[in-house]
Short mmCIF file of C-alpha atoms and ligand atoms in Angstrom, two decimals:
data_model
loop_
_atom_site.label_atom_id
_atom_site.label_comp_id
_atom_site.label_asym_id
_atom_site.label_seq_id
_atom_site.Cartn_x
_atom_site.Cartn_y
_atom_site.Cartn_z
CA MET A 1 -42.75 8.13 2.40
CA SER A 2 -42.91 7.82 6.19
CA GLN A 3 -39.86 8.68 8.36
CA ASP A 4 -39.60 4.95 9.30
CA THR A 5 -38.69 3.95 5.70
CA ILE A 6 -35.86 6.43 5.28
CA LYS A 7 -32.57 4.51 5.53
CA SER A 8 -29.08 6.14 5.29
CA PRO A 9 -26.20 4.33 3.59
CA ALA A 10 -23.41 3.08 5.77
CA LEU A 11 -20.53 5.63 5.51
CA ALA A 12 -16.81 5.05 5.09
CA ALA A 13 -14.21 7.69 4.53
CA VAL A 14 -10.52 8.46 3.93
CA ILE A 15 -8.71 11.01 6.09
CA GLY A 16 -5.54 12.79 5.03
CA SER A 17 -4.16 16.14 3.95
CA PRO A 18 -3.90 16.78 1.08
CA VAL A 19 -6.41 14.14 0.08
CA ARG A 20 -8.28 15.75 -2.83
CA HIS A 21 -6.70 13.50 -5.52
CA SER A 22 -7.34 10.30 -3.41
CA LEU A 23 -8.37 7.26 -5.47
CA SER A 24 -10.09 5.71 -2.44
CA PRO A 25 -13.60 6.93 -3.30
CA THR A 26 -13.35 5.59 -6.84
CA ILE A 27 -12.08 2.16 -5.74
CA HIS A 28 -14.32 1.59 -2.74
CA ASN A 29 -17.48 3.07 -4.23
CA ALA A 30 -17.01 0.70 -7.19
CA ALA A 31 -16.66 -2.21 -4.80
CA PHE A 32 -19.80 -1.21 -2.88
CA ARG A 33 -21.75 -0.80 -6.14
CA HIS A 34 -20.50 -4.14 -7.48
CA THR A 35 -21.44 -6.01 -4.30
CA GLY A 36 -24.86 -4.30 -3.92
CA LEU A 37 -23.96 -2.88 -0.60
CA ASP A 38 -25.75 0.37 0.42
CA TRP A 39 -22.48 2.03 1.42
CA LEU A 40 -20.96 5.37 0.50
CA PHE A 41 -17.25 6.37 0.59
CA VAL A 42 -16.38 10.02 1.13
CA VAL A 43 -13.15 12.09 1.50
CA TRP A 44 -12.34 14.17 4.65
CA ASP A 45 -9.48 16.57 4.45
CA VAL A 46 -8.24 16.43 8.11
CA PRO A 47 -5.29 18.73 8.93
CA SER A 48 -2.24 17.32 10.70
CA GLY A 49 -2.77 17.05 14.49
CA LEU A 50 -6.48 16.20 14.27
CA ALA A 51 -6.34 12.39 13.77
CA GLU A 52 -7.69 11.77 17.31
CA ASP A 53 -10.68 14.08 16.64
CA ALA A 54 -11.28 12.21 13.34
CA LEU A 55 -11.40 8.83 15.25
CA GLN A 56 -13.83 10.36 17.77
CA ALA A 57 -16.02 11.49 14.88
CA MET A 58 -15.86 7.88 13.46
CA LYS A 59 -17.42 6.76 16.66
CA THR A 60 -19.91 9.62 16.98
CA PHE A 61 -21.19 9.25 13.41
CA ASN A 62 -20.95 5.47 13.50
CA LEU A 63 -18.66 5.20 10.43
CA ALA A 64 -18.32 1.74 9.18
CA GLY A 65 -14.69 2.05 8.00
CA LEU A 66 -11.88 4.55 7.67
CA SER A 67 -8.88 4.74 5.36
CA VAL A 68 -5.88 6.68 6.59
CA THR A 69 -3.26 8.34 4.56
CA MET A 70 -0.52 10.95 5.09
CA PRO A 71 0.06 12.61 7.55
CA HIS A 72 -2.04 10.57 9.99
CA LYS A 73 -0.75 6.98 9.83
CA THR A 74 1.36 7.14 12.99
CA ALA A 75 -1.08 9.35 14.99
CA VAL A 76 -3.96 6.96 14.26
CA ALA A 77 -1.86 4.06 15.34
CA GLU A 78 -1.38 5.80 18.67
CA ALA A 79 -5.03 6.74 19.06
CA VAL A 80 -7.01 3.61 18.12
CA ASP A 81 -8.41 1.22 20.85
CA GLN A 82 -6.56 -1.82 19.41
CA LEU A 83 -3.89 -2.51 16.76
CA SER A 84 -3.49 -5.57 14.48
CA PRO A 85 -0.09 -7.27 14.92
CA GLU A 86 1.17 -5.80 11.63
CA ALA A 87 0.01 -2.23 12.46
CA GLY A 88 1.62 -2.58 15.89
CA LYS A 89 4.92 -3.66 14.47
CA LEU A 90 4.90 -0.96 11.79
CA ASN A 91 3.44 1.75 14.07
CA ALA A 92 1.37 2.87 11.12
CA VAL A 93 -2.31 2.39 10.34
CA ASN A 94 -3.88 2.79 6.84
CA CYS A 95 -7.27 1.26 7.68
CA VAL A 96 -9.53 1.38 10.69
CA ALA A 97 -12.23 -1.21 11.22
CA ARG A 98 -14.94 -1.57 13.93
CA GLN A 99 -15.04 -4.47 16.33
CA GLY A 100 -18.07 -3.77 18.52
CA ASP A 101 -17.51 -0.39 20.02
CA GLN A 102 -13.73 -0.65 19.57
CA LEU A 103 -11.82 0.88 16.69
CA VAL A 104 -9.06 -1.47 15.41
CA GLY A 105 -6.09 -0.15 13.36
CA HIS A 106 -4.74 -2.29 10.62
CA ASN A 107 -2.05 -1.90 7.94
CA THR A 108 -3.12 -3.56 4.72
CA ASP A 109 -0.08 -2.58 2.53
CA GLY A 110 1.91 -5.70 3.18
CA ALA A 111 -1.08 -8.12 2.70
CA GLY A 112 -2.00 -6.16 -0.42
CA PHE A 113 1.54 -6.53 -1.80
CA VAL A 114 1.73 -10.26 -1.17
CA ALA A 115 -1.79 -10.73 -2.63
CA SER A 116 -0.75 -8.83 -5.76
CA LEU A 117 2.35 -11.07 -6.20
CA LYS A 118 0.15 -14.05 -6.14
CA ALA A 119 -2.56 -12.58 -8.36
CA ASP A 120 -0.42 -10.88 -10.93
CA ALA A 121 2.75 -13.07 -11.11
CA ASP A 122 1.73 -16.33 -9.35
CA PHE A 123 4.74 -15.69 -6.95
CA ASN A 124 4.70 -17.03 -3.42
CA PRO A 125 7.49 -15.56 -1.27
CA GLU A 126 7.73 -18.71 0.94
CA GLY A 127 11.29 -20.00 0.87
CA LYS A 128 12.35 -17.34 -1.63
CA SER A 129 15.18 -14.72 -1.58
CA CYS A 130 13.71 -11.18 -1.74
CA PHE A 131 15.46 -7.84 -2.06
CA VAL A 132 13.89 -4.53 -1.05
CA ALA A 133 15.31 -1.09 -1.86
CA GLY A 134 13.81 1.47 0.57
CA ALA A 135 12.77 1.28 4.17
CA GLY A 136 10.16 3.99 4.53
CA GLY A 137 6.39 3.35 5.10
CA ALA A 138 5.90 1.10 2.04
CA GLY A 139 9.30 -0.62 2.31
CA ARG A 140 8.73 -1.59 5.96
CA ALA A 141 5.27 -2.94 5.20
CA VAL A 142 6.70 -5.04 2.34
CA ILE A 143 9.68 -6.28 4.40
CA LEU A 144 7.45 -7.39 7.26
CA ALA A 145 4.94 -9.13 4.88
CA LEU A 146 7.69 -10.96 3.02
CA ALA A 147 9.15 -12.23 6.30
CA GLN A 148 5.69 -13.22 7.53
CA ALA A 149 5.07 -15.01 4.21
CA GLY A 150 8.07 -17.19 4.97
CA ALA A 151 10.79 -15.64 2.68
CA ALA A 152 14.14 -17.30 3.32
CA ARG A 153 16.10 -14.14 2.92
CA VAL A 154 15.02 -10.50 2.93
CA GLY A 155 17.81 -8.20 1.62
CA ILE A 156 17.30 -4.60 2.58
CA MET A 157 19.02 -1.61 1.06
CA ASN A 158 18.38 1.93 2.28
CA ARG A 159 20.04 5.31 1.84
CA THR A 160 19.92 5.92 5.68
CA PRO A 161 21.53 3.00 7.38
CA ALA A 162 19.63 3.37 10.75
CA LYS A 163 16.31 2.98 8.92
CA ALA A 164 17.64 -0.06 7.16
CA GLN A 165 18.45 -1.56 10.58
CA ALA A 166 15.04 -0.69 11.97
CA ALA A 167 13.41 -2.34 8.96
CA ALA A 168 15.67 -5.38 9.28
CA ASP A 169 14.38 -5.85 12.85
CA LEU A 170 10.90 -6.43 11.33
CA ALA A 171 12.24 -9.41 9.24
CA GLY A 172 14.01 -11.18 12.07
CA GLU A 173 16.56 -13.83 11.07
CA ALA A 174 15.69 -13.63 7.40
CA ALA A 175 17.03 -10.02 7.24
CA GLU A 176 20.24 -9.06 5.49
CA ILE A 177 21.35 -5.42 5.17
CA ALA A 178 22.99 -4.40 1.82
CA ASP A 179 25.25 -1.39 1.58
CA ALA A 180 23.51 1.32 -0.34
CA GLU A 181 26.78 3.13 -1.13
CA ALA A 182 28.19 -0.01 -2.79
CA ALA A 183 24.98 -1.34 -4.40
CA ASP A 184 26.32 -4.29 -6.16
CA ALA A 185 24.60 -5.45 -9.40
CA ASP A 186 25.82 -9.07 -8.99
CA ALA A 187 24.47 -9.27 -5.44
CA ILE A 188 21.01 -8.10 -6.65
CA GLY A 189 21.11 -10.89 -9.14
CA ASN A 190 21.12 -13.38 -6.27
CA PHE A 191 17.52 -12.71 -5.34
CA ASP A 192 14.35 -14.25 -6.73
CA LEU A 193 12.31 -11.09 -6.12
CA VAL A 194 13.61 -7.56 -6.44
CA VAL A 195 11.40 -4.69 -5.12
CA ASN A 196 11.78 -0.93 -5.45
CA ALA A 197 10.18 0.84 -2.45
CA THR A 198 11.83 4.20 -3.03
CA PRO A 199 10.47 7.05 -5.10
CA VAL A 200 13.44 6.78 -7.51
CA GLY A 201 11.76 6.27 -10.86
CA MET A 202 9.13 8.97 -10.40
CA PRO A 203 9.25 11.70 -13.11
CA HIS A 204 11.48 14.09 -11.10
CA PHE A 205 14.24 11.40 -10.87
CA ALA A 206 14.83 11.81 -14.61
CA GLY A 207 15.48 8.26 -15.87
CA GLN A 208 17.29 7.00 -12.71
CA THR A 209 16.94 3.47 -11.42
CA PRO A 210 17.14 2.81 -7.59
CA PHE A 211 20.10 0.36 -8.09
CA PRO A 212 22.13 -0.96 -10.93
CA THR A 213 20.15 -3.15 -13.31
CA THR A 214 23.02 -4.99 -14.97
CA GLY A 215 22.81 -8.00 -12.71
CA LEU A 216 19.08 -8.63 -13.21
CA HIS A 217 18.13 -11.68 -15.08
CA ALA A 218 15.13 -13.50 -16.50
CA LYS A 219 14.59 -15.93 -13.54
CA GLN A 220 13.70 -13.00 -11.31
CA LEU A 221 10.53 -11.06 -10.67
CA VAL A 222 11.00 -7.27 -10.48
CA VAL A 223 8.38 -5.12 -8.77
CA ASP A 224 8.35 -1.38 -8.60
CA LEU A 225 5.86 -0.04 -6.08
CA ILE A 226 5.54 3.10 -8.24
CA TYR A 227 2.59 3.15 -10.67
CA GLN A 228 2.83 6.67 -11.89
CA PRO A 229 4.62 6.62 -14.35
CA TRP A 230 3.12 3.30 -15.37
CA GLU A 231 6.51 2.00 -16.51
CA THR A 232 9.52 3.29 -14.55
CA PRO A 233 13.13 3.08 -15.88
CA LEU A 234 13.62 0.04 -13.62
CA LEU A 235 10.66 -1.78 -15.14
CA LYS A 236 11.74 -0.79 -18.62
CA ALA A 237 15.22 -2.09 -18.06
CA ALA A 238 13.80 -5.30 -16.55
CA ARG A 239 11.43 -5.90 -19.46
CA ALA A 240 14.16 -5.19 -22.04
CA LYS A 241 15.94 -8.29 -20.54
CA GLY A 242 12.77 -10.41 -20.72
CA ILE A 243 12.20 -10.27 -16.89
CA ALA A 244 8.72 -10.47 -15.45
CA ALA A 245 7.99 -7.00 -13.99
CA LEU A 246 5.14 -5.51 -12.13
CA ASN A 247 4.32 -1.93 -11.16
CA GLY A 248 2.69 -0.91 -7.86
CA PHE A 249 -0.85 -0.88 -9.27
CA GLY A 250 -1.59 -4.41 -8.09
CA MET A 251 -0.53 -3.48 -4.51
CA LEU A 252 -2.75 -0.39 -4.66
CA VAL A 253 -5.87 -2.34 -5.57
CA HIS A 254 -5.19 -5.34 -3.31
CA GLN A 255 -4.44 -3.26 -0.20
CA ALA A 256 -7.80 -1.59 -0.76
CA GLY A 257 -9.37 -5.05 -1.26
CA VAL A 258 -8.06 -6.12 2.24
CA ALA A 259 -9.54 -3.07 3.75
CA PHE A 260 -12.87 -3.70 2.03
CA GLU A 261 -12.90 -7.21 3.50
CA LEU A 262 -12.11 -5.98 7.00
CA TRP A 263 -14.93 -3.51 6.87
CA THR A 264 -17.60 -5.60 5.18
CA GLY A 265 -16.65 -9.24 5.91
CA ILE A 266 -17.22 -10.19 2.26
CA PRO A 267 -14.70 -10.98 -0.47
CA ALA A 268 -13.45 -7.91 -2.32
CA PRO A 269 -14.53 -7.59 -5.97
CA VAL A 270 -11.02 -7.03 -7.15
CA GLU A 271 -11.79 -6.92 -10.83
CA ALA A 272 -14.40 -4.25 -10.45
CA MET A 273 -12.06 -2.21 -8.19
CA THR A 274 -9.26 -2.59 -10.73
CA ALA A 275 -11.46 -1.51 -13.68
CA ALA A 276 -12.72 1.55 -11.76
CA VAL A 277 -9.31 2.75 -10.65
CA SER A 278 -7.61 2.00 -13.99
CA SER A 279 -9.88 4.40 -15.87
CA LYS A 280 -9.07 7.13 -13.30
CA ILE A 281 -5.33 6.70 -13.54
CA THR A 282 -5.41 6.99 -17.32
CA VAL A 283 -7.50 10.12 -17.20
CA ASN A 284 -5.34 11.74 -14.50
CA SER A 285 -2.03 10.59 -15.79
CA ASP A 286 -0.31 13.92 -15.06
CA GLN A 287 -1.22 13.79 -11.40
CA GLN A 288 0.12 11.71 -8.49
CA PRO A 289 -2.94 9.84 -7.29
CA HIS A 290 -2.77 8.11 -3.85
CA LEU A 291 -5.13 6.18 -1.63
N1 NAP B 301 1.66 0.79 -4.90
C1 NAP B 301 1.25 1.23 -3.75
O1 NAP B 301 0.15 0.86 -3.26
C2 NAP B 301 2.24 2.05 -2.97
C3 NAP B 301 1.86 2.31 -1.58
C4 NAP B 301 2.75 3.14 -0.87
C5 NAP B 301 3.84 3.68 -1.50
N2 NAP B 301 4.11 3.43 -2.79
C6 NAP B 301 5.33 3.96 -3.44
O2 NAP B 301 6.42 3.50 -2.72
C7 NAP B 301 7.49 4.53 -2.75
C8 NAP B 301 7.89 4.80 -1.23
O3 NAP B 301 6.83 5.35 -0.57
P1 NAP B 301 6.87 5.41 1.06
O4 NAP B 301 5.43 5.77 1.48
O5 NAP B 301 7.50 4.33 1.66
O6 NAP B 301 7.79 6.75 1.22
P2 NAP B 301 8.67 7.18 2.48
O7 NAP B 301 8.05 6.58 3.74
O8 NAP B 301 8.94 8.61 2.33
O9 NAP B 301 10.02 6.35 2.25
C9 NAP B 301 10.84 6.62 1.12
C10 NAP B 301 11.97 5.60 1.05
O10 NAP B 301 12.68 5.84 -0.09
C11 NAP B 301 14.10 6.26 0.26
N3 NAP B 301 14.42 7.37 -0.65
C12 NAP B 301 13.83 8.51 -0.86
N4 NAP B 301 14.45 9.28 -1.72
C13 NAP B 301 15.55 8.51 -2.15
C14 NAP B 301 16.58 8.73 -3.08
N5 NAP B 301 16.72 9.89 -3.76
N6 NAP B 301 17.55 7.79 -3.20
C15 NAP B 301 17.45 6.62 -2.50
N7 NAP B 301 16.49 6.36 -1.66
C16 NAP B 301 15.55 7.29 -1.44
C17 NAP B 301 13.94 6.72 1.68
O11 NAP B 301 15.26 6.56 2.25
P3 NAP B 301 15.70 7.31 3.63
O12 NAP B 301 15.24 6.39 4.69
O13 NAP B 301 17.17 7.41 3.45
O14 NAP B 301 14.99 8.67 3.65
C18 NAP B 301 12.96 5.78 2.27
O15 NAP B 301 13.49 4.53 2.59
C19 NAP B 301 6.88 5.76 -3.41
O16 NAP B 301 7.28 5.72 -4.72
C20 NAP B 301 5.39 5.49 -3.34
O17 NAP B 301 4.76 6.09 -4.47
C21 NAP B 301 3.29 2.65 -3.50
#
């Protein structure tokens, strides 16, 4: 074979630390295979403080796409050439795409969340009342996306009031702050969509729910962003009342799908991505995978 015929695949990567258990290679390599793209997705463990170097490497090595996870989401937001409106508002980037010689930072969590509501529950937030417990990275992305999707009300409850206020600012006039100390079961019953964006429900919370579940009822949709365990105490309580309930797996897959589309410009093969990552979650059910 002559040198001229040797062609390297386009390279994409995830940076984070720790990043060893990342599901990103599984999900994106499945998407590349399924669409016939000669692309390869790899994992780079990049220590805290070196996000800017990683972005420079993205330029040097002509990387086609970058996923970003903890602890680099804010540092990357500050170092890219441009930010999408969402990433700018959230000051957090989970996906970097190229635009000519510019690196553009995006945040695909909110779009992934809204896409999963549509795909998995046929739920459109437009004109709806939505409640979100938690105002960290995931909660903020969800709150912003719900407001952008036209939610009439976005109720926000968070343990630290200042963070609830900062998240409320993302939702503008739709925002309502709920008192976390006096979490009221009846008030939660007044929302069409109820979302848990706190870690309460993960194994170390021993059966706890993030808010009282007594006011939940069958006309609501309940979503827990946690997907490990597959069914949290909140989802269990909701399903016991006949309430439609989703875990965070759909958001996980769809936010990766949005990243794939930003990098490649072609529709994400969501079914193939779902199949690839589901088998991995089952196999590694004792671990806490992340993208
Ligand atoms: N499905 C997906 O694709 C996806 C993506 C991202 C995250 N997640 C899940 O979403 C959850 C939140 O992640 P994150 O990245 O937003 O984390 P984060 O930035 O650390 O924020 C955590 C949020 O939960 C609140 N919180 C933490 N411990 C709490 C407790 N014991 N009681 C009440 N509230 C508590 C925090 O309140 P304070 O402000 O008071 O600290 C904060 O609002 C995690 O379970 C994560 O696994 C899922």
